[in-house]
Tab-separated table of C-alpha atoms and ligand atoms in Angstrom:
chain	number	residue	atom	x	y	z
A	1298	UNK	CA	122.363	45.644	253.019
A	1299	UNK	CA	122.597	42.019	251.506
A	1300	UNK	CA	121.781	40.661	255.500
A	1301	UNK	CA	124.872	38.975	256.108
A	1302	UNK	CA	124.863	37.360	259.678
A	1303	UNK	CA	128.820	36.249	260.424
A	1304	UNK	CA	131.660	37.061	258.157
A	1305	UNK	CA	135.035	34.639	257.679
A	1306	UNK	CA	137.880	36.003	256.770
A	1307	UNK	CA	140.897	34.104	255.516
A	1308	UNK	CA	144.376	34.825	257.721
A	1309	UNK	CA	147.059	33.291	255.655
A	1310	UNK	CA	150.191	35.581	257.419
A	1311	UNK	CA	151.126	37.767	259.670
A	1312	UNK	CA	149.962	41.000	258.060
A	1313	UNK	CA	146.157	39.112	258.367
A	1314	UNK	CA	146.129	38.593	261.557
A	1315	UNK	CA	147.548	42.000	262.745
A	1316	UNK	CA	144.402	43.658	261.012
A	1317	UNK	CA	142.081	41.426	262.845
A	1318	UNK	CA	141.610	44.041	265.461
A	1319	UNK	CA	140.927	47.070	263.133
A	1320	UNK	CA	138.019	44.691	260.824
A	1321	UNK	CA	136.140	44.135	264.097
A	1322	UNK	CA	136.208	47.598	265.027
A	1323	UNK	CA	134.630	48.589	261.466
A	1324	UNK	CA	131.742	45.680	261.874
A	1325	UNK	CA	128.959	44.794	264.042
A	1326	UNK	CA	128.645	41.164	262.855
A	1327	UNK	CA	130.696	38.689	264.689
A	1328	UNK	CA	134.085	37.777	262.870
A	1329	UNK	CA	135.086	34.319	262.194
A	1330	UNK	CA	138.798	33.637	261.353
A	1331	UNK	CA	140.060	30.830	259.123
A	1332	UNK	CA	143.375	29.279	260.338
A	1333	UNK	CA	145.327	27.349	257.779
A	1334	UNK	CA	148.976	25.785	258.659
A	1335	UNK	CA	150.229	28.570	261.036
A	1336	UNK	CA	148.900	27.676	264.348
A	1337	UNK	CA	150.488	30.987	265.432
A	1338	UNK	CA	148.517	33.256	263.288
A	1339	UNK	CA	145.355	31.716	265.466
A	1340	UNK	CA	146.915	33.410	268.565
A	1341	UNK	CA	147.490	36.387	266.658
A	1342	UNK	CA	143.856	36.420	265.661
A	1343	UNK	CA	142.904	35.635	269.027
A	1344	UNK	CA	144.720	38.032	270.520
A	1345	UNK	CA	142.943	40.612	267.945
A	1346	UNK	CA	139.399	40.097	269.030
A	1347	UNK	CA	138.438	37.207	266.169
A	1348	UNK	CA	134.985	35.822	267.753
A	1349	UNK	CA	135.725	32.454	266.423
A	1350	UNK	CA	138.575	30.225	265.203
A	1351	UNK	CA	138.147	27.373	262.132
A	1352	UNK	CA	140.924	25.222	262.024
A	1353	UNK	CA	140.758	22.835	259.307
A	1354	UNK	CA	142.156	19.064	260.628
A	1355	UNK	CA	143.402	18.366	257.045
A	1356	UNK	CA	146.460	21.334	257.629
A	1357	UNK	CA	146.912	22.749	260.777
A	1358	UNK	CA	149.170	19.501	262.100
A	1359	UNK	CA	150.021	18.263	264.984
A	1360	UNK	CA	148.183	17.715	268.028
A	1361	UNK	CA	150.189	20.430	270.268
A	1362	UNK	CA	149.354	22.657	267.797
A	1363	UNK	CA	145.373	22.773	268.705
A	1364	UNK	CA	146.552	22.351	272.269
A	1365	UNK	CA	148.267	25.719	271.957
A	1366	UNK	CA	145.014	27.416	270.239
A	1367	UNK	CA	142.251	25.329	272.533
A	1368	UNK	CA	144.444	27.184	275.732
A	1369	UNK	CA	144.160	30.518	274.234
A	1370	UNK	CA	140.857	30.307	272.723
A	1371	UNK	CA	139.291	28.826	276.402
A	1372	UNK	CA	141.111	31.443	278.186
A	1373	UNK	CA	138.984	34.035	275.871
A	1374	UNK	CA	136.089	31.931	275.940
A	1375	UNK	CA	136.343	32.118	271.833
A	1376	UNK	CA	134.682	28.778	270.354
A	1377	UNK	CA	136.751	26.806	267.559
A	1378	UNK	CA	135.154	25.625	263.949
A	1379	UNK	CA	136.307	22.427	263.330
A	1380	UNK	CA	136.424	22.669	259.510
A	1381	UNK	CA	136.750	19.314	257.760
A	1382	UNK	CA	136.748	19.454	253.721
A	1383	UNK	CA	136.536	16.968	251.829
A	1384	UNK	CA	139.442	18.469	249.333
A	1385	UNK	CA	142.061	18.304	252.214
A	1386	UNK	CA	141.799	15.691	254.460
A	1387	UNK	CA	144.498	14.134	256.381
A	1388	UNK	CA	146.237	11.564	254.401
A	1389	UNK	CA	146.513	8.567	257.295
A	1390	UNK	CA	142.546	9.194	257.883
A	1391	UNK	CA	142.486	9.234	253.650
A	1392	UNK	CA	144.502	5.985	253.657
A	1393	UNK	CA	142.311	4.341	256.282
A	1394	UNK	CA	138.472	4.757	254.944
A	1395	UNK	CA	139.545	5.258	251.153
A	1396	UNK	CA	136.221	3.596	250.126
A	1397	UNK	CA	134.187	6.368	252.221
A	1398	UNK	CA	135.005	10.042	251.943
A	1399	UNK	CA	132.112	11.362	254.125
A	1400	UNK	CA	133.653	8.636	256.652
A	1401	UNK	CA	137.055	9.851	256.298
A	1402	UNK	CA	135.545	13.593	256.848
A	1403	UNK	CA	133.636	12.196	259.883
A	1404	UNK	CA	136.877	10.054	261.325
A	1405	UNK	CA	138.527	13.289	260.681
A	1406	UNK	CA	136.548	15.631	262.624
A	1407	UNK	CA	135.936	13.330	265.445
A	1408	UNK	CA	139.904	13.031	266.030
A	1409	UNK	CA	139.692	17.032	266.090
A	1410	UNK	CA	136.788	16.686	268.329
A	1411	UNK	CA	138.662	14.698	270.325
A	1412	UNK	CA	141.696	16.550	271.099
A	1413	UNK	CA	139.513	19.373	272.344
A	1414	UNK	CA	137.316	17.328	274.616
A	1415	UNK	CA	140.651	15.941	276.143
A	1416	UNK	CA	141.443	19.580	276.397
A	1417	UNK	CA	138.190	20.143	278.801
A	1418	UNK	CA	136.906	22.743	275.767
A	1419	UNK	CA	133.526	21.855	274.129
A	1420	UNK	CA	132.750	25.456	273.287
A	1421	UNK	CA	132.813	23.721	269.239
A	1422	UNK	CA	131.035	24.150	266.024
A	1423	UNK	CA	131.837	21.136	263.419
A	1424	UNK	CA	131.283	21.559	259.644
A	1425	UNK	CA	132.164	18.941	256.799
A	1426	UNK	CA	132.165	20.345	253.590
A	1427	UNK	CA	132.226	18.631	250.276
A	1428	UNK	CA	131.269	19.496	246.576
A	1429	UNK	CA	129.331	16.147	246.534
A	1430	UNK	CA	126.023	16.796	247.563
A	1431	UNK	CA	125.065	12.775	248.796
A	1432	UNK	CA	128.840	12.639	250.267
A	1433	UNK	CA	128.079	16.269	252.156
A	1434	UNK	CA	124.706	14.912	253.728
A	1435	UNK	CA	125.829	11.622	254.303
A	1436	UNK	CA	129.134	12.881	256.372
A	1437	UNK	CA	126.750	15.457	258.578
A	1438	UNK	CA	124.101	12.628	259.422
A	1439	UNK	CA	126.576	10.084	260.411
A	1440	UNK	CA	128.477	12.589	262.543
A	1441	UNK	CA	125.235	14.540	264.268
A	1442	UNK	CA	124.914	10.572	265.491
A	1443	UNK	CA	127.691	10.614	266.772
A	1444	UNK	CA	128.174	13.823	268.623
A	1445	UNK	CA	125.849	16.444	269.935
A	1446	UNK	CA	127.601	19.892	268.339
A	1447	UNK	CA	126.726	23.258	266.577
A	1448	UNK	CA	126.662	22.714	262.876
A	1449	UNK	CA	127.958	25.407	260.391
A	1450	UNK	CA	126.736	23.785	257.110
A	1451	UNK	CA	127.745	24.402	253.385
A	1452	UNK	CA	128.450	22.686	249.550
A	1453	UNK	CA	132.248	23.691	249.408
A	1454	UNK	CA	133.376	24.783	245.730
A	1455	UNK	CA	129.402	24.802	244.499
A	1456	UNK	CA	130.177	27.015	241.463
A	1457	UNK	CA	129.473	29.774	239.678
A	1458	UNK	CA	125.892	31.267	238.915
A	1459	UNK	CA	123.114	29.383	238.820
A	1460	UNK	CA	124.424	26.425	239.089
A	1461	UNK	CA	126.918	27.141	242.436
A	1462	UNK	CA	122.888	28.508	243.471
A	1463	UNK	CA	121.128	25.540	242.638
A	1464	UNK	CA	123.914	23.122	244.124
A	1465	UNK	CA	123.736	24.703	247.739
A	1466	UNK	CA	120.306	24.740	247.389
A	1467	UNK	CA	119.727	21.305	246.881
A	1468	UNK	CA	122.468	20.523	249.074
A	1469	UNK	CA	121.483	23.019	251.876
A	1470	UNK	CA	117.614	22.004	251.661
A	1471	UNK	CA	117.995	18.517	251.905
A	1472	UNK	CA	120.476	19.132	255.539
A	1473	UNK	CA	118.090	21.682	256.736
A	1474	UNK	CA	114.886	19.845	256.078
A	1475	UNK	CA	116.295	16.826	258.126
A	1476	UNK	CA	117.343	19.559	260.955
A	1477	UNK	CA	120.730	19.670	260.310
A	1478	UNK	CA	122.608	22.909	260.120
A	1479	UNK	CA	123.085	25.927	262.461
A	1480	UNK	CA	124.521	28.180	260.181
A	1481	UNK	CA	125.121	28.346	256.502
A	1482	UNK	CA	127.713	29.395	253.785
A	1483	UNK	CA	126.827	29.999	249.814
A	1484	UNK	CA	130.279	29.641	248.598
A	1485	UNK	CA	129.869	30.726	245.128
A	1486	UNK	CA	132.496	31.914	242.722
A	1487	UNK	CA	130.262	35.411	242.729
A	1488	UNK	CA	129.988	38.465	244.502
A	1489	UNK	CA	129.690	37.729	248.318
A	1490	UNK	CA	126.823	39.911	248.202
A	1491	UNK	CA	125.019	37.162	245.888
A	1492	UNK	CA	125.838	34.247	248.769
A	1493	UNK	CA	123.888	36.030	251.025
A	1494	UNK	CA	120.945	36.612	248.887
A	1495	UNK	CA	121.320	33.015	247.729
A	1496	UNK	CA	121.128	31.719	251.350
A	1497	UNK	CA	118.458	33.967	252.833
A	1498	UNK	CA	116.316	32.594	249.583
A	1499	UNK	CA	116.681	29.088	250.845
A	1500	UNK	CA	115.743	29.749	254.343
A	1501	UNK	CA	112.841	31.432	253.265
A	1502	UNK	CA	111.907	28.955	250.990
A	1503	UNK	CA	112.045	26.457	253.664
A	1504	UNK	CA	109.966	28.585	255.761
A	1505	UNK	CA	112.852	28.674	258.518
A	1506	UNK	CA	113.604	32.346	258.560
A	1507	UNK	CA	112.056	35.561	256.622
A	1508	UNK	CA	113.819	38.333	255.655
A	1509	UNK	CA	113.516	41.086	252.316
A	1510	UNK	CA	110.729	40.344	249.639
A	1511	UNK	CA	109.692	37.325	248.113
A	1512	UNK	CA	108.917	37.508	244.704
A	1513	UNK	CA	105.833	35.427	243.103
A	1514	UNK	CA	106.178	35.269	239.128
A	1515	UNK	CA	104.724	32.575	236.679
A	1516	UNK	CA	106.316	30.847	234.380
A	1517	UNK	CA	103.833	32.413	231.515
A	1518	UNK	CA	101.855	30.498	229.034
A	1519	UNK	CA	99.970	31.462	226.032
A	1520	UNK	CA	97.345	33.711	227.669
A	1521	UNK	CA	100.262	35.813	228.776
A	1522	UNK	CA	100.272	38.973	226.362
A	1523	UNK	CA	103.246	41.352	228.006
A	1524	UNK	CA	106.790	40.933	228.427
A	1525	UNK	CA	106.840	39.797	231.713
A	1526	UNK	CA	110.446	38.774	232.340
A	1527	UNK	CA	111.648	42.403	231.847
A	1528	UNK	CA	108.083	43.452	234.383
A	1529	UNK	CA	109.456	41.199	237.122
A	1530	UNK	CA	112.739	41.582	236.839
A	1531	UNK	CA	112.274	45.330	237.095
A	1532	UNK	CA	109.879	44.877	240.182
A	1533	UNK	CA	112.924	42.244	241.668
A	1534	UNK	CA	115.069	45.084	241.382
A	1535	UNK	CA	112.929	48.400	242.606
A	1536	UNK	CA	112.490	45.948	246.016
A	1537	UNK	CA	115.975	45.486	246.096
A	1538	UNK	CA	115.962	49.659	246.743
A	1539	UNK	CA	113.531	49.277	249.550
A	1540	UNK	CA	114.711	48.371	253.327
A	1541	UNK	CA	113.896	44.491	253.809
A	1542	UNK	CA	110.599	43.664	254.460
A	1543	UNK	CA	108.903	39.926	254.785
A	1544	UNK	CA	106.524	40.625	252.100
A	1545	UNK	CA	105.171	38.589	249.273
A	1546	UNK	CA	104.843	40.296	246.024
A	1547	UNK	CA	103.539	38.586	242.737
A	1548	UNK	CA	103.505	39.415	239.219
A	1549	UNK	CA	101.681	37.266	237.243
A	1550	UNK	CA	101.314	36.771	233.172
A	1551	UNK	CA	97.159	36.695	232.869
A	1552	UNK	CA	94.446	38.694	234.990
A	1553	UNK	CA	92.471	35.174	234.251
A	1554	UNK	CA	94.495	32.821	236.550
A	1555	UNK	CA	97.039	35.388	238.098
A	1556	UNK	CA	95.326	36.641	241.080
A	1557	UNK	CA	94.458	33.211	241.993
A	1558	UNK	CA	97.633	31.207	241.163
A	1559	UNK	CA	99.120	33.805	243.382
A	1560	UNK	CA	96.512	34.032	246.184
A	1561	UNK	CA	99.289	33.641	248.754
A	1562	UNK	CA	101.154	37.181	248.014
A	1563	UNK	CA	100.422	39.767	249.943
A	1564	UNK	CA	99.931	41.749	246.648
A	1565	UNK	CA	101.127	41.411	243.351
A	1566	UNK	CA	99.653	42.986	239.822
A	1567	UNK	CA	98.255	40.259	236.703
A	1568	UNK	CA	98.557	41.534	233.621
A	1569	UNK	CA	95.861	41.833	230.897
A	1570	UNK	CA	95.876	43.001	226.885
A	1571	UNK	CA	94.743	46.437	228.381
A	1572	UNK	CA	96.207	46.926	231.566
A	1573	UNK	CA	96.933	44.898	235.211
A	1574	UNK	CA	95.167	43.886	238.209
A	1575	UNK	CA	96.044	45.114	240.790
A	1576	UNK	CA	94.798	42.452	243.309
A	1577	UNK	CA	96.136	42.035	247.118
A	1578	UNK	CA	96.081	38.315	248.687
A	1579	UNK	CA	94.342	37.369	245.610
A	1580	UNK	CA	91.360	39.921	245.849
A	1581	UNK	CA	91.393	42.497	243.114
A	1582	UNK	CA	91.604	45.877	244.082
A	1583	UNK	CA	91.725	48.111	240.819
A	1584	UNK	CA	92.682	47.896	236.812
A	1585	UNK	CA	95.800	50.154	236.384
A	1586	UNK	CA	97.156	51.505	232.902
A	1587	UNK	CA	100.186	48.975	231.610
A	1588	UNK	CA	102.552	51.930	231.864
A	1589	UNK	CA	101.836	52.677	235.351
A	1590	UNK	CA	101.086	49.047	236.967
A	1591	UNK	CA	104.766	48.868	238.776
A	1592	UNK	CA	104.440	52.576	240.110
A	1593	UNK	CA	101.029	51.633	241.015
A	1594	UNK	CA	102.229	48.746	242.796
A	1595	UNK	CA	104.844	50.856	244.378
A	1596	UNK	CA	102.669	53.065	245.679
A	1597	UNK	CA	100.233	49.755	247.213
A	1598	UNK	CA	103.066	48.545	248.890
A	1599	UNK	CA	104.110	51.324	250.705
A	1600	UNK	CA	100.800	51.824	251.839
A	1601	UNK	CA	100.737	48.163	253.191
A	1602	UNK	CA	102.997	49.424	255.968
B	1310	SF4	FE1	99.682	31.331	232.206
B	1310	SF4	FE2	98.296	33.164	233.482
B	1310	SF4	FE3	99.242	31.077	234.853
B	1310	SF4	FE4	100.887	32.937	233.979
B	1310	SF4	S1	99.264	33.225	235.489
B	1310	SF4	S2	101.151	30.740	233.761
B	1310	SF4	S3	99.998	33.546	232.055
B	1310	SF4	S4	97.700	31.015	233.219
């Protein structure tokens, strides 16, 4: 279980939306559905059970057209997304602040905004999503001064592995550390699977929420004497088998500085030319064999219950 906290699905027709009601009943996670052109297919989805709508201001046209979802949607006390992207933004809006995107984004979702408010429905989440990481922050800070909503926060089109990883990162961590962001998206041209591990490892880098392991590793030097990208990549993966735990676990290139570099894991082995330490929050415990140190370890942790 990769952890994943909301799911989006795309409804692009008909078909879509009619399955809306048989994907809810297979998940326990609340269902967000993306709404593209075809304010009908909203009503569709609504009708369903979808748990929220996105509407992106850039193509689902005029302003009746919201009118007809905001009735619906406040009827079923469903909140909209107002999902502005930088990559489809309405062209008078374009036309108007051509010198500023992350205006034009703002301009843009504040119009949206608008048309609900006049519609008595504030039940809204706003995100403004760009590839540009300085156009991305800029548009959420100058619209968080301007209005008081949820934000769903994300670096739209970030890429492929690592660098679609490193690019929400960055982007992410710089929105979150100035308190900006509700909820998140890793859009990654990967596995959906790797989003979510890619966005629980930035809120538990920031501190802001803990989930599975965290593994410690160094970056080796000369005094390391074993192959220890193959060690900690096996250990990355043997926790991957385990049910999530918030639990720092290191594994370190030299029994010299190891144990100390990595004083903050809960426990973590340092290899030596003979063997490893086996050391837990930096306090040795026992030398183990080299051929035994990760069942060793395996066998620590579960103890640590
Ligand atoms: Fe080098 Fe040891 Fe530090 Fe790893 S733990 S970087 S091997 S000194």
């Amino acid at each position: 279980m990769a952890g994943c906290e909301i799911v989006r699905v795309a409804v692009p027709n008909r078909e879509s939306g009619e399955a809306i009601d048989e994907i809810r009943r297979k998940i326990s996670i609340p269902l967000v559905v993306d709404i593209h052109f075809n304010w009908r297919l909203a009503l569709i989805a609504l009708e369903k059970g979808a748990d929220k709508i996105r509407i992106n201001p850039g193509t689902i046209g005029s302003k009746e057209a919201v009118r007809e979802i905001v009735k619906v949607a406040k009827d079923r006390g469903v909140p909209i997304r107002i999902g502005v992207n930088a990559g489809s933004l309405p062209k008078d809006i374009l036309k108007k602040y051509k010198g500023s995107i992350s205006e034009a984004m703002v301009a843009s979702a504040i119009r949206e905004v608008e048309i609900l408010e006049e519609e008595g429905f504030q039940d809204i989440v706003v995100s403004l999503k760009a590839f540009d990481i300085p156009t991305t922050v800029s548009a959420y800070e100058k619209f968080s001064q301007l209005r008081d909503y949820p934000l769903h926060i994300g670096i739209t089109e970030a890429g492929p592995m690592p660098e679609g990883a490193v690019r929400s990162a960055v982007g992410l961590g710089i929105l979150l550390s100035k308190g900006l962001g509700d909820t998140i998206r890793v859009s990654l041209t990967a596995d959906g699977v790797k989003e979510v591990e890619v966005a629980w490892e930035i809120l538990s880098s920031l501190n802001l929420r803990k989930r599975g392991y965290i593994i410690v590793s160094c970056p080796m030097c000369a005094r390391c004497s074993v192959p220890l990208i193959e060690i900690a990549e096996r250990v990355r993966e043997e926790l991957k088998e385990l049910p999530p735990r918030p639990l720092k676990v290191a594994v370190m290139g030299c029994e010299v500085n190891g144990p100390g570099e990595a004083k903050d894991a809960d426990i973590g082995l340092a290899f030596g030319k003979k063997g490893a330490v086996l050391f837990v929050k930096g306090n040795p415990v026992r030398t183990v064999p080299f051929q035994k140190a990760i069942e060793e370890l395996f066998q620590e942790i579960e103890k640590l219950k």
